[in-house]
Amino acid sequence: MKTDSNCIFCKIIQGDLPCYKIYEDEVCLAFLDLYPINTGQTLIVPREHEDHLWDIDQNIYKHLFDIAKELSLVLRKTYASKRVGMMVEGFQMPHAHIIILPIYKGSDSQKKPTKANQDDLAKEAQKIISNIDI
């Protein structure tokens, strides 16, 4: 499996850095974003390192979007949000990933991310996990 020793996401996947994990399987890992726009913002990251989402293997690509859909339903249930948004931009981290987040109004996507409290992240992770049935 392709990894990058300088990549923060690869270090998280390998267990060298901590995260607030909400889901994992043999293809991907989903964990809470340390700098969310809204509480519950989640990163879905393939285990194999690839800079651009559009360059990953087609089967991995499909799996990531399947998991994004499943976890979006979980976030909507957990936070009673009107919508769950999805972003793919990749400028802050050179490792393909999908961001999903609860959205309550249209302007939420324009909000500036803020650093989350570690205790709050741990509680939110447990809240989300209790609603997962994948």
XYZ file of C-alpha atoms in Angstrom, residues 28-101:
74
model
C -10.744 3.932 4.623
C -10.784 5.709 7.945
C -13.281 8.376 9.045
C -12.487 10.731 11.901
C -13.571 14.084 13.261
C -11.944 17.206 11.890
C -9.888 19.149 14.450
C -10.902 22.406 12.719
C -14.596 22.026 11.925
C -16.988 24.533 10.440
C -19.753 22.802 12.434
C -19.626 20.158 15.152
C -19.498 16.675 13.658
C -17.436 17.611 10.611
C -15.853 14.366 9.450
C -12.952 13.464 7.183
C -13.164 10.257 5.144
C -9.670 9.245 4.096
C -8.506 6.309 1.960
C -5.809 4.224 3.627
C -3.710 4.353 0.482
C -1.950 7.660 -0.073
C -2.931 9.564 -3.171
C -2.785 13.343 -3.492
C -5.834 13.829 -5.717
C -9.198 12.165 -5.133
C -9.671 11.866 -8.886
C -6.491 9.772 -9.187
C -7.435 7.009 -6.762
C -8.458 3.538 -7.842
C -12.074 3.430 -9.065
C -13.136 0.805 -6.506
C -11.681 2.842 -3.641
C -13.334 5.971 -5.047
C -16.757 4.296 -5.109
C -16.248 2.909 -1.609
C -15.355 6.355 -0.209
C -18.549 7.839 -1.613
C -20.616 4.908 -0.315
C -19.180 5.481 3.161
C -19.704 9.248 2.799
C -23.385 8.607 2.083
C -23.787 6.242 5.044
C -21.980 8.562 7.441
C -23.921 11.567 6.131
C -27.125 9.837 7.161
C -25.596 9.225 10.589
C -24.584 12.892 10.937
C -28.046 14.048 9.897
C -29.583 11.776 12.536
C -27.059 12.690 15.232
C -27.293 16.459 14.783
C -30.807 16.865 13.327
C -29.291 19.094 10.656
C -31.303 20.311 7.672
C -28.574 19.124 5.322
C -25.222 17.378 5.338
C -22.734 19.038 3.045
C -19.770 17.503 1.289
C -16.532 19.124 0.182
C -13.587 17.908 -1.810
C -10.904 20.555 -2.103
C -7.612 19.122 -0.903
C -5.598 22.316 -0.519
C -4.807 21.908 3.173
C -3.770 18.254 3.036
C -2.094 16.495 0.087
C -3.941 13.212 0.746
C -7.246 12.516 -0.979
C -10.220 12.913 1.349
C -13.883 13.800 1.536
C -15.251 16.223 4.112
C -18.835 15.842 5.301
C -20.512 18.185 7.780
